[in-house]
PDB file of C-alpha atoms in Angstrom:
ATOM      1  CA  UNK A   6      85.173 -63.801  15.154  1.00  0.00           C
ATOM      2  CA  UNK A   7      82.461 -65.714  12.957  1.00  0.00           C
ATOM      3  CA  UNK A   8      85.173 -66.145  10.488  1.00  0.00           C
ATOM      4  CA  UNK A   9      86.854 -68.313  12.764  1.00  0.00           C
ATOM      5  CA  UNK A  10      84.023 -70.505  14.563  1.00  0.00           C
ATOM      6  CA  UNK A  11      83.027 -71.166  10.632  1.00  0.00           C
ATOM      7  CA  UNK A  12      86.435 -72.002   9.981  1.00  0.00           C
ATOM      8  CA  UNK A  13      86.690 -74.758  12.374  1.00  0.00           C
ATOM      9  CA  UNK A  14      83.309 -76.039  11.121  1.00  0.00           C
ATOM     10  CA  UNK A  15      84.665 -76.546   7.619  1.00  0.00           C
ATOM     11  CA  UNK A  16      87.892 -77.922   8.809  1.00  0.00           C
ATOM     12  CA  UNK A  17      85.959 -80.598  10.551  1.00  0.00           C
ATOM     13  CA  UNK A  18      83.987 -81.516   7.243  1.00  0.00           C
ATOM     14  CA  UNK A  19      86.964 -81.258   5.360  1.00  0.00           C
ATOM     15  CA  UNK A  20      88.785 -83.802   7.734  1.00  0.00           C
ATOM     16  CA  UNK A  21      85.667 -86.010   8.082  1.00  0.00           C
ATOM     17  CA  UNK A  22      85.932 -86.419   4.176  1.00  0.00           C
ATOM     18  CA  UNK A  23      89.355 -86.474   3.297  1.00  0.00           C
ATOM     19  CA  UNK A  24      89.725 -89.491   5.856  1.00  0.00           C
ATOM     20  CA  UNK A  25      86.913 -91.232   3.765  1.00  0.00           C
ATOM     21  CA  UNK A  26      88.757 -90.750   0.593  1.00  0.00           C
ATOM     22  CA  UNK A  27      91.900 -92.541   2.015  1.00  0.00           C
ATOM     23  CA  UNK A  28      89.857 -95.434   2.696  1.00  0.00           C
ATOM     24  CA  UNK A  29      87.413 -95.451  -0.166  1.00  0.00           C
ATOM     25  CA  UNK A  30      90.167 -94.715  -2.744  1.00  0.00           C
ATOM     26  CA  UNK A  31      92.524 -97.642  -1.337  1.00  0.00           C
ATOM     27  CA  UNK A  32      89.837-100.018  -1.660  1.00  0.00           C
ATOM     28  CA  UNK A  33      89.508-102.591  -4.799  1.00  0.00           C
ATOM     29  CA  UNK A  34      86.446-104.247  -6.108  1.00  0.00           C
ATOM     30  CA  UNK A  35      86.624-107.329  -3.806  1.00  0.00           C
ATOM     31  CA  UNK A  36      87.125-105.136  -1.009  1.00  0.00           C
ATOM     32  CA  UNK A  37      84.176-102.826  -1.604  1.00  0.00           C
ATOM     33  CA  UNK A  38      81.529-105.755  -1.767  1.00  0.00           C
ATOM     34  CA  UNK A  39      82.492-106.923   1.503  1.00  0.00           C
ATOM     35  CA  UNK A  40      80.114-106.267   4.518  1.00  0.00           C
ATOM     36  CA  UNK A  41      81.164-104.454   7.481  1.00  0.00           C
ATOM     37  CA  UNK A  42      80.136-107.049   9.854  1.00  0.00           C
ATOM     38  CA  UNK A  43      77.885-110.510   9.147  1.00  0.00           C
ATOM     39  CA  UNK A  44      74.246-109.670   7.632  1.00  0.00           C
ATOM     40  CA  UNK A  45      75.041-106.016   7.492  1.00  0.00           C
ATOM     41  CA  UNK A  46      75.602-103.412   4.942  1.00  0.00           C
ATOM     42  CA  UNK A  47      78.006-103.978   2.229  1.00  0.00           C
ATOM     43  CA  UNK A  48      81.241-101.545   2.142  1.00  0.00           C
ATOM     44  CA  UNK A  49      80.083-100.126  -1.059  1.00  0.00           C
ATOM     45  CA  UNK A  50      76.583 -99.592  -0.049  1.00  0.00           C
ATOM     46  CA  UNK A  51      77.862 -96.984   2.390  1.00  0.00           C
ATOM     47  CA  UNK A  52      79.962 -95.721   0.058  1.00  0.00           C
ATOM     48  CA  UNK A  53      77.066 -95.158  -2.535  1.00  0.00           C
ATOM     49  CA  UNK A  54      75.258 -94.320   0.368  1.00  0.00           C
ATOM     50  CA  UNK A  55      77.646 -91.250   1.867  1.00  0.00           C
ATOM     51  CA  UNK A  56      78.269 -90.118  -2.152  1.00  0.00           C
ATOM     52  CA  UNK A  57      73.993 -89.921  -2.666  1.00  0.00           C
ATOM     53  CA  UNK A  58      74.186 -88.107   0.805  1.00  0.00           C
ATOM     54  CA  UNK A  59      76.412 -85.817  -0.105  1.00  0.00           C
ATOM     55  CA  UNK A  60      75.087 -85.023  -3.507  1.00  0.00           C
ATOM     56  CA  UNK A  61      72.093 -84.124  -1.903  1.00  0.00           C
ATOM     57  CA  UNK A  62      73.198 -81.534  -0.123  1.00  0.00           C
ATOM     58  CA  UNK A  63      73.841 -79.830  -3.127  1.00  0.00           C
ATOM     59  CA  UNK A  64      70.421 -78.479  -3.778  1.00  0.00           C
ATOM     60  CA  UNK A  65      69.626 -78.725   0.126  1.00  0.00           C
ATOM     61  CA  UNK A  66      72.101 -75.958   0.551  1.00  0.00           C
ATOM     62  CA  UNK A  67      70.952 -74.005  -2.569  1.00  0.00           C
ATOM     63  CA  UNK A  68      74.687 -74.748  -4.235  1.00  0.00           C
ATOM     64  CA  UNK A  69      73.054 -76.532  -7.185  1.00  0.00           C
ATOM     65  CA  UNK A  70      71.672 -79.557  -8.597  1.00  0.00           C
ATOM     66  CA  UNK A  71      72.329 -83.017  -7.776  1.00  0.00           C
ATOM     67  CA  UNK A  72      75.266 -84.429 -10.138  1.00  0.00           C
ATOM     68  CA  UNK A  73      74.317 -88.157  -9.659  1.00  0.00           C
ATOM     69  CA  UNK A  74      70.494 -88.473  -8.720  1.00  0.00           C
ATOM     70  CA  UNK A  75      70.524 -92.104  -9.388  1.00  0.00           C
ATOM     71  CA  UNK A  76      72.300 -92.788  -6.048  1.00  0.00           C
ATOM     72  CA  UNK A  77      70.183 -91.977  -3.335  1.00  0.00           C
ATOM     73  CA  UNK A  78      67.278 -94.149  -4.340  1.00  0.00           C
ATOM     74  CA  UNK A  79      69.642 -97.266  -4.554  1.00  0.00           C
ATOM     75  CA  UNK A  80      71.874 -96.401  -1.683  1.00  0.00           C
ATOM     76  CA  UNK A  81      69.096 -94.441   1.056  1.00  0.00           C
ATOM     77  CA  UNK A  82      66.004 -95.052   0.336  1.00  0.00           C
ATOM     78  CA  UNK A  83      66.052 -98.974  -0.214  1.00  0.00           C
ATOM     79  CA  UNK A  84      68.440-101.344   1.820  1.00  0.00           C
ATOM     80  CA  UNK A  85      71.289-103.017   0.360  1.00  0.00           C
ATOM     81  CA  UNK A  86      71.365-105.367  -2.344  1.00  0.00           C
ATOM     82  CA  UNK A  87      67.506-104.196  -3.204  1.00  0.00           C
ATOM     83  CA  UNK A  88      68.426-102.734  -6.430  1.00  0.00           C
ATOM     84  CA  UNK A  89      71.587-103.510  -8.587  1.00  0.00           C
ATOM     85  CA  UNK A  90      74.620-100.947  -8.058  1.00  0.00           C
ATOM     86  CA  UNK A  91      74.321 -98.452 -10.757  1.00  0.00           C
ATOM     87  CA  UNK A  92      77.869 -97.538 -11.174  1.00  0.00           C
ATOM     88  CA  UNK A  93      81.004 -99.502 -11.389  1.00  0.00           C
ATOM     89  CA  UNK A  94      83.688 -98.728  -8.415  1.00  0.00           C
ATOM     90  CA  UNK A  95      85.637 -96.873 -11.068  1.00  0.00           C
ATOM     91  CA  UNK A  96      82.644 -94.299 -11.483  1.00  0.00           C
ATOM     92  CA  UNK A  97      81.521 -94.197  -7.973  1.00  0.00           C
ATOM     93  CA  UNK A  98      85.232 -93.377  -6.844  1.00  0.00           C
ATOM     94  CA  UNK A  99      84.754 -90.362  -9.734  1.00  0.00           C
ATOM     95  CA  UNK A 100      81.357 -89.559  -8.254  1.00  0.00           C
ATOM     96  CA  UNK A 101      82.470 -89.263  -4.730  1.00  0.00           C
ATOM     97  CA  UNK A 102      85.341 -87.029  -5.506  1.00  0.00           C
ATOM     98  CA  UNK A 103      82.823 -84.688  -7.615  1.00  0.00           C
ATOM     99  CA  UNK A 104      80.409 -84.550  -5.025  1.00  0.00           C
ATOM    100  CA  UNK A 105      82.263 -83.640  -2.264  1.00  0.00           C
ATOM    101  CA  UNK A 106      84.661 -81.247  -4.185  1.00  0.00           C
ATOM    102  CA  UNK A 107      81.269 -79.291  -5.200  1.00  0.00           C
ATOM    103  CA  UNK A 108      80.022 -79.439  -1.531  1.00  0.00           C
ATOM    104  CA  UNK A 109      83.085 -77.969  -0.131  1.00  0.00           C
ATOM    105  CA  UNK A 110      83.604 -75.517  -2.996  1.00  0.00           C
ATOM    106  CA  UNK A 111      79.992 -74.025  -2.338  1.00  0.00           C
ATOM    107  CA  UNK A 112      80.166 -74.294   1.772  1.00  0.00           C
ATOM    108  CA  UNK A 113      84.076 -72.451   1.117  1.00  0.00           C
ATOM    109  CA  UNK A 114      81.806 -69.560  -0.540  1.00  0.00           C
ATOM    110  CA  UNK A 115      79.414 -68.976   2.102  1.00  0.00           C
ATOM    111  CA  UNK A 116      78.718 -65.659   3.828  1.00  0.00           C
ATOM    112  CA  UNK A 117      78.038 -65.326   7.271  1.00  0.00           C
ATOM    113  CA  UNK A 118      74.533 -64.704   6.114  1.00  0.00           C
ATOM    114  CA  UNK A 119      74.373 -67.646   3.767  1.00  0.00           C
ATOM    115  CA  UNK A 120      75.313 -69.857   6.609  1.00  0.00           C
ATOM    116  CA  UNK A 121      72.185 -69.004   8.605  1.00  0.00           C
ATOM    117  CA  UNK A 122      69.921 -68.843   5.704  1.00  0.00           C
ATOM    118  CA  UNK A 123      67.325 -71.868   5.797  1.00  0.00           C
ATOM    119  CA  UNK A 124      68.003 -75.203   3.988  1.00  0.00           C
ATOM    120  CA  UNK A 125      65.760 -75.906   1.479  1.00  0.00           C
ATOM    121  CA  UNK A 126      63.990 -78.786   2.944  1.00  0.00           C
ATOM    122  CA  UNK A 127      62.475 -76.324   5.887  1.00  0.00           C
ATOM    123  CA  UNK A 128      59.424 -74.077   5.337  1.00  0.00           C
ATOM    124  CA  UNK A 129      59.518 -70.562   6.007  1.00  0.00           C
ATOM    125  CA  UNK A 130      57.401 -70.905   8.849  1.00  0.00           C
ATOM    126  CA  UNK A 131      59.088 -73.427  10.581  1.00  0.00           C
ATOM    127  CA  UNK A 132      62.111 -71.812   9.937  1.00  0.00           C
ATOM    128  CA  UNK A 133      60.613 -68.748  11.730  1.00  0.00           C
ATOM    129  CA  UNK A 134      59.776 -71.124  14.577  1.00  0.00           C
ATOM    130  CA  UNK A 135      63.308 -72.360  14.940  1.00  0.00           C
ATOM    131  CA  UNK A 136      66.322 -70.569  13.160  1.00  0.00           C
ATOM    132  CA  UNK A 137      68.441 -73.129  14.143  1.00  0.00           C
ATOM    133  CA  UNK A 138      67.664 -75.252  10.765  1.00  0.00           C
ATOM    134  CA  UNK A 139      69.913 -73.290   8.812  1.00  0.00           C
ATOM    135  CA  UNK A 140      72.675 -74.500   6.732  1.00  0.00           C
ATOM    136  CA  UNK A 141      75.374 -74.614   9.444  1.00  0.00           C
ATOM    137  CA  UNK A 142      72.758 -77.340  10.666  1.00  0.00           C
ATOM    138  CA  UNK A 143      72.995 -79.515   7.593  1.00  0.00           C
ATOM    139  CA  UNK A 144      76.894 -79.054   7.639  1.00  0.00           C
ATOM    140  CA  UNK A 145      77.394 -80.151  11.105  1.00  0.00           C
ATOM    141  CA  UNK A 146      74.407 -83.252  10.538  1.00  0.00           C
ATOM    142  CA  UNK A 147      76.227 -84.379   7.425  1.00  0.00           C
ATOM    143  CA  UNK A 148      79.918 -84.354   9.438  1.00  0.00           C
ATOM    144  CA  UNK A 149      78.701 -86.447  12.162  1.00  0.00           C
ATOM    145  CA  UNK A 150      76.682 -88.606   9.875  1.00  0.00           C
ATOM    146  CA  UNK A 151      79.865 -89.440   7.618  1.00  0.00           C
ATOM    147  CA  UNK A 152      81.622 -89.993  10.924  1.00  0.00           C
ATOM    148  CA  UNK A 153      79.135 -92.639  12.241  1.00  0.00           C
ATOM    149  CA  UNK A 154      79.486 -94.552   8.808  1.00  0.00           C
ATOM    150  CA  UNK A 155      83.278 -93.797   8.944  1.00  0.00           C
ATOM    151  CA  UNK A 156      83.328 -96.052  12.098  1.00  0.00           C
ATOM    152  CA  UNK A 157      81.498 -98.780  10.372  1.00  0.00           C
ATOM    153  CA  UNK A 158      83.565 -99.147   7.495  1.00  0.00           C
ATOM    154  CA  UNK A 159      86.943 -99.708   9.622  1.00  0.00           C
ATOM    155  CA  UNK A 160      84.930-102.691  10.971  1.00  0.00           C
ATOM    156  CA  UNK A 161      85.291-104.484   7.398  1.00  0.00           C
ATOM    157  CA  UNK A 162      87.362-107.605   7.288  1.00  0.00           C
TER     158      UNK A 162
ATOM    159  CA  UNK B  13      74.939 -64.066  14.952  1.00  0.00           C
ATOM    160  CA  UNK B  14      77.571 -65.754  16.592  1.00  0.00           C
ATOM    161  CA  UNK B  15      75.117 -67.358  19.389  1.00  0.00           C
ATOM    162  CA  UNK B  16      73.006 -68.943  16.428  1.00  0.00           C
ATOM    163  CA  UNK B  17      76.180 -70.458  15.076  1.00  0.00           C
ATOM    164  CA  UNK B  18      77.175 -71.664  18.788  1.00  0.00           C
ATOM    165  CA  UNK B  19      73.701 -73.086  19.334  1.00  0.00           C
ATOM    166  CA  UNK B  20      73.758 -75.213  16.471  1.00  0.00           C
ATOM    167  CA  UNK B  21      76.871 -76.751  17.907  1.00  0.00           C
ATOM    168  CA  UNK B  22      75.809 -77.257  21.177  1.00  0.00           C
ATOM    169  CA  UNK B  23      72.582 -78.956  19.823  1.00  0.00           C
ATOM    170  CA  UNK B  24      75.016 -80.958  17.500  1.00  0.00           C
ATOM    171  CA  UNK B  25      76.659 -82.346  20.786  1.00  0.00           C
ATOM    172  CA  UNK B  26      73.511 -83.037  22.823  1.00  0.00           C
ATOM    173  CA  UNK B  27      71.311 -85.086  20.036  1.00  0.00           C
ATOM    174  CA  UNK B  28      74.731 -87.298  19.566  1.00  0.00           C
ATOM    175  CA  UNK B  29      74.704 -87.818  23.737  1.00  0.00           C
ATOM    176  CA  UNK B  30      70.989 -88.354  23.263  1.00  0.00           C
ATOM    177  CA  UNK B  31      71.309 -91.067  21.600  1.00  0.00           C
ATOM    178  CA  UNK B  32      74.040 -92.860  22.946  1.00  0.00           C
ATOM    179  CA  UNK B  33      72.065 -92.401  26.222  1.00  0.00           C
ATOM    180  CA  UNK B  34      68.950 -94.151  24.546  1.00  0.00           C
ATOM    181  CA  UNK B  35      71.299 -96.975  23.779  1.00  0.00           C
ATOM    182  CA  UNK B  36      73.611 -97.521  26.521  1.00  0.00           C
ATOM    183  CA  UNK B  37      71.121 -97.209  28.975  1.00  0.00           C
ATOM    184  CA  UNK B  38      69.006-100.098  27.355  1.00  0.00           C
ATOM    185  CA  UNK B  39      71.763-102.434  27.260  1.00  0.00           C
ATOM    186  CA  UNK B  40      72.229-105.131  30.386  1.00  0.00           C
ATOM    187  CA  UNK B  41      75.146-106.692  31.264  1.00  0.00           C
ATOM    188  CA  UNK B  42      75.197-109.579  29.009  1.00  0.00           C
ATOM    189  CA  UNK B  43      74.841-107.048  25.670  1.00  0.00           C
ATOM    190  CA  UNK B  44      77.724-105.017  27.318  1.00  0.00           C
ATOM    191  CA  UNK B  45      79.959-107.856  27.173  1.00  0.00           C
ATOM    192  CA  UNK B  46      79.228-108.696  23.152  1.00  0.00           C
ATOM    193  CA  UNK B  47      81.783-107.362  20.732  1.00  0.00           C
ATOM    194  CA  UNK B  48      80.745-105.389  17.644  1.00  0.00           C
ATOM    195  CA  UNK B  49      81.726-107.335  15.110  1.00  0.00           C
ATOM    196  CA  UNK B  50      83.827-110.551  15.544  1.00  0.00           C
ATOM    197  CA  UNK B  51      87.044-110.157  17.497  1.00  0.00           C
ATOM    198  CA  UNK B  52      86.661-106.508  17.226  1.00  0.00           C
ATOM    199  CA  UNK B  53      85.914-104.624  20.409  1.00  0.00           C
ATOM    200  CA  UNK B  54      83.354-105.221  23.180  1.00  0.00           C
ATOM    201  CA  UNK B  55      80.294-102.723  23.786  1.00  0.00           C
ATOM    202  CA  UNK B  56      81.786-101.940  27.136  1.00  0.00           C
ATOM    203  CA  UNK B  57      85.049-100.962  26.150  1.00  0.00           C
ATOM    204  CA  UNK B  58      83.610 -98.383  23.558  1.00  0.00           C
ATOM    205  CA  UNK B  59      81.285 -97.371  26.340  1.00  0.00           C
ATOM    206  CA  UNK B  60      83.706 -96.727  28.679  1.00  0.00           C
ATOM    207  CA  UNK B  61      86.211 -95.492  25.996  1.00  0.00           C
ATOM    208  CA  UNK B  62      83.335 -92.801  24.892  1.00  0.00           C
ATOM    209  CA  UNK B  63      82.924 -91.999  28.818  1.00  0.00           C
ATOM    210  CA  UNK B  64      86.841 -91.552  29.761  1.00  0.00           C
ATOM    211  CA  UNK B  65      87.259 -89.362  26.418  1.00  0.00           C
ATOM    212  CA  UNK B  66      84.747 -87.204  27.572  1.00  0.00           C
ATOM    213  CA  UNK B  67      85.667 -87.103  31.229  1.00  0.00           C
ATOM    214  CA  UNK B  68      88.853 -85.835  29.735  1.00  0.00           C
ATOM    215  CA  UNK B  69      87.314 -82.993  28.077  1.00  0.00           C
ATOM    216  CA  UNK B  70      86.477 -81.578  31.374  1.00  0.00           C
ATOM    217  CA  UNK B  71      90.086 -80.253  31.956  1.00  0.00           C
ATOM    218  CA  UNK B  72      90.710 -80.014  28.533  1.00  0.00           C
ATOM    219  CA  UNK B  73      88.602 -77.275  28.284  1.00  0.00           C
ATOM    220  CA  UNK B  74      89.079 -75.961  31.340  1.00  0.00           C
ATOM    221  CA  UNK B  75      85.727 -76.968  32.984  1.00  0.00           C
ATOM    222  CA  UNK B  76      87.247 -79.006  35.936  1.00  0.00           C
ATOM    223  CA  UNK B  77      89.471 -81.724  36.684  1.00  0.00           C
ATOM    224  CA  UNK B  78      87.921 -85.638  35.662  1.00  0.00           C
ATOM    225  CA  UNK B  79      86.083 -87.194  37.575  1.00  0.00           C
ATOM    226  CA  UNK B  80      86.439 -90.874  36.806  1.00  0.00           C
ATOM    227  CA  UNK B  81      90.466 -90.601  35.893  1.00  0.00           C
ATOM    228  CA  UNK B  82      90.514 -94.558  36.000  1.00  0.00           C
ATOM    229  CA  UNK B  83      88.701 -95.122  33.008  1.00  0.00           C
ATOM    230  CA  UNK B  84      90.701 -93.274  30.403  1.00  0.00           C
ATOM    231  CA  UNK B  85      94.047 -95.736  30.684  1.00  0.00           C
ATOM    232  CA  UNK B  86      91.891 -98.874  30.951  1.00  0.00           C
ATOM    233  CA  UNK B  87      89.330 -97.734  27.429  1.00  0.00           C
ATOM    234  CA  UNK B  88      91.633 -95.437  25.766  1.00  0.00           C
ATOM    235  CA  UNK B  89      95.203 -95.958  26.470  1.00  0.00           C
ATOM    236  CA  UNK B  90      95.255 -99.839  26.024  1.00  0.00           C
ATOM    237  CA  UNK B  91      92.877-102.107  23.633  1.00  0.00           C
ATOM    238  CA  UNK B  92      89.971-103.982  24.800  1.00  0.00           C
ATOM    239  CA  UNK B  93      90.515-106.737  27.510  1.00  0.00           C
ATOM    240  CA  UNK B  94      94.198-105.633  28.286  1.00  0.00           C
ATOM    241  CA  UNK B  95      92.915-104.579  31.909  1.00  0.00           C
ATOM    242  CA  UNK B  96      90.092-105.822  33.846  1.00  0.00           C
ATOM    243  CA  UNK B  97      86.827-103.555  33.681  1.00  0.00           C
ATOM    244  CA  UNK B  98      87.120-100.565  36.854  1.00  0.00           C
ATOM    245  CA  UNK B  99      83.496-100.441  36.669  1.00  0.00           C
ATOM    246  CA  UNK B 100      80.488-102.438  36.829  1.00  0.00           C
ATOM    247  CA  UNK B 101      77.888-101.616  34.068  1.00  0.00           C
ATOM    248  CA  UNK B 102      75.867 -99.705  36.434  1.00  0.00           C
ATOM    249  CA  UNK B 103      78.422 -97.457  37.517  1.00  0.00           C
ATOM    250  CA  UNK B 104      79.824 -97.075  34.277  1.00  0.00           C
ATOM    251  CA  UNK B 105      75.986 -95.734  33.366  1.00  0.00           C
ATOM    252  CA  UNK B 106      76.660 -93.513  36.096  1.00  0.00           C
ATOM    253  CA  UNK B 107      79.387 -91.867  35.140  1.00  0.00           C
ATOM    254  CA  UNK B 108      78.516 -91.448  31.531  1.00  0.00           C
ATOM    255  CA  UNK B 109      75.570 -89.602  32.843  1.00  0.00           C
ATOM    256  CA  UNK B 110      78.030 -87.681  35.221  1.00  0.00           C
ATOM    257  CA  UNK B 111      80.794 -87.192  32.852  1.00  0.00           C
ATOM    258  CA  UNK B 112      78.134 -85.685  29.719  1.00  0.00           C
ATOM    259  CA  UNK B 113      76.729 -83.817  32.580  1.00  0.00           C
ATOM    260  CA  UNK B 114      79.616 -81.804  33.618  1.00  0.00           C
ATOM    261  CA  UNK B 115      80.864 -81.331  30.166  1.00  0.00           C
ATOM    262  CA  UNK B 116      77.168 -79.675  28.804  1.00  0.00           C
ATOM    263  CA  UNK B 117      76.561 -77.750  31.201  1.00  0.00           C
ATOM    264  CA  UNK B 118      80.213 -76.233  31.235  1.00  0.00           C
ATOM    265  CA  UNK B 119      80.053 -75.960  27.346  1.00  0.00           C
ATOM    266  CA  UNK B 120      76.252 -74.060  27.881  1.00  0.00           C
ATOM    267  CA  UNK B 121      77.978 -71.308  30.054  1.00  0.00           C
ATOM    268  CA  UNK B 122      80.624 -70.651  27.777  1.00  0.00           C
ATOM    269  CA  UNK B 123      80.952 -67.034  26.343  1.00  0.00           C
ATOM    270  CA  UNK B 124      81.931 -66.547  23.001  1.00  0.00           C
ATOM    271  CA  UNK B 125      85.355 -65.431  23.796  1.00  0.00           C
ATOM    272  CA  UNK B 126      85.281 -68.518  26.138  1.00  0.00           C
ATOM    273  CA  UNK B 127      84.847 -70.914  22.787  1.00  0.00           C
ATOM    274  CA  UNK B 128      87.746 -69.114  21.156  1.00  0.00           C
ATOM    275  CA  UNK B 129      90.213 -70.078  23.750  1.00  0.00           C
ATOM    276  CA  UNK B 130      92.770 -72.565  23.140  1.00  0.00           C
ATOM    277  CA  UNK B 131      92.370 -75.846  24.704  1.00  0.00           C
ATOM    278  CA  UNK B 132      95.053 -76.707  27.155  1.00  0.00           C
ATOM    279  CA  UNK B 133      96.639 -79.491  25.427  1.00  0.00           C
ATOM    280  CA  UNK B 134      98.408 -76.857  22.874  1.00  0.00           C
ATOM    281  CA  UNK B 135     101.092 -74.204  23.777  1.00  0.00           C
ATOM    282  CA  UNK B 136     100.576 -70.703  23.569  1.00  0.00           C
ATOM    283  CA  UNK B 137     103.283 -70.649  20.635  1.00  0.00           C
ATOM    284  CA  UNK B 138     101.664 -73.266  18.502  1.00  0.00           C
ATOM    285  CA  UNK B 139      98.095 -71.575  19.389  1.00  0.00           C
ATOM    286  CA  UNK B 140      99.352 -68.567  18.054  1.00  0.00           C
ATOM    287  CA  UNK B 141     100.411 -69.944  14.972  1.00  0.00           C
ATOM    288  CA  UNK B 142      96.908 -71.617  14.791  1.00  0.00           C
ATOM    289  CA  UNK B 143      93.987 -70.306  16.423  1.00  0.00           C
ATOM    290  CA  UNK B 144      91.761 -72.859  15.078  1.00  0.00           C
ATOM    291  CA  UNK B 145      93.148 -75.148  17.740  1.00  0.00           C
ATOM    292  CA  UNK B 146      90.347 -73.611  20.324  1.00  0.00           C
ATOM    293  CA  UNK B 147      87.557 -75.489  22.651  1.00  0.00           C
ATOM    294  CA  UNK B 148      85.097 -75.006  19.735  1.00  0.00           C
ATOM    295  CA  UNK B 149      87.183 -77.669  17.867  1.00  0.00           C
ATOM    296  CA  UNK B 150      87.547 -79.865  20.527  1.00  0.00           C
ATOM    297  CA  UNK B 151      83.651 -79.835  20.710  1.00  0.00           C
ATOM    298  CA  UNK B 152      83.305 -80.679  17.213  1.00  0.00           C
ATOM    299  CA  UNK B 153      86.063 -83.398  17.209  1.00  0.00           C
ATOM    300  CA  UNK B 154      84.508 -85.119  20.058  1.00  0.00           C
ATOM    301  CA  UNK B 155      80.989 -85.053  18.268  1.00  0.00           C
ATOM    302  CA  UNK B 156      82.509 -86.439  15.435  1.00  0.00           C
ATOM    303  CA  UNK B 157      84.211 -89.193  17.756  1.00  0.00           C
ATOM    304  CA  UNK B 158      81.087 -90.350  19.245  1.00  0.00           C
ATOM    305  CA  UNK B 159      79.200 -90.260  15.880  1.00  0.00           C
ATOM    306  CA  UNK B 160      82.096 -92.498  14.603  1.00  0.00           C
ATOM    307  CA  UNK B 161      81.728 -95.021  17.669  1.00  0.00           C
ATOM    308  CA  UNK B 162      77.931 -94.911  17.797  1.00  0.00           C
ATOM    309  CA  UNK B 163      77.755 -96.240  14.451  1.00  0.00           C
ATOM    310  CA  UNK B 164      80.042 -99.453  15.073  1.00  0.00           C
ATOM    311  CA  UNK B 165      77.421 -99.867  18.143  1.00  0.00           C
ATOM    312  CA  UNK B 166      74.764-100.306  16.326  1.00  0.00           C
ATOM    313  CA  UNK B 167      76.200-103.422  14.548  1.00  0.00           C
ATOM    314  CA  UNK B 168      76.527-105.207  17.863  1.00  0.00           C
ATOM    315  CA  UNK B 169      74.174-108.532  18.111  1.00  0.00           C
TER     316      UNK B 169
END
């Protein structure tokens, strides 16, 4: 029964990633430089933001080290255009694919116990108080976060 | 163990709704008429769209009848401005609160077996082939859908 519940959670994550795959991989350099709306983030900023955020899921979920630690400082800790883009569009597309493949492979290997383990950004003490701060919560949160930005990406002209 | 998994799914739904509550309830009539980006949907269209979609979750999850069946035809089956807004801003805010309260109350009462029941838009035959077309999948899907439009709503100026 847990297996069926977790299968639905993984399917929701994969569906969200697959739709973004189709969008990002169809964009050329010029389209990536457009803003999603006037005076708002560029498409490439959100692309880097999602890639950097998903890269950081690897240590957060105990799957492994970040593959592209240079992304989050540029596309997460700072606003758009504060720092130069560290990767070309081609390199970023490659990074996006690698990071999501690693996260998805790791998630698919989790046992039920693994899903309920604490994520690495919560202390033992806080986790004892609130056992919902587990790996499942991270995956649900990141799926929603990806959907949030996917909605913005459709508005770029 | 299933309880803890489902608690996280419900928490994710509620967090998404609560953030939208704060946004919608802070908007006046003029702000609701703005578009999220040039030539894109008005804020009130997305507000009606989410309210109508969540209203339709009630029959889909076996919780009850739609409370505001007039919303989805205007804000789901047709594009923005094709039909007149059926409710005032005040009425729509009330509808939004009622619909989500009913959906959340219903979801919180589900047993584990209830979560894994088929939703009402899938046939017995199709459900036998794919048991992931259950109520949990509906709640995960609608949470992502709400996040998708929440991202767009932040862009309105």
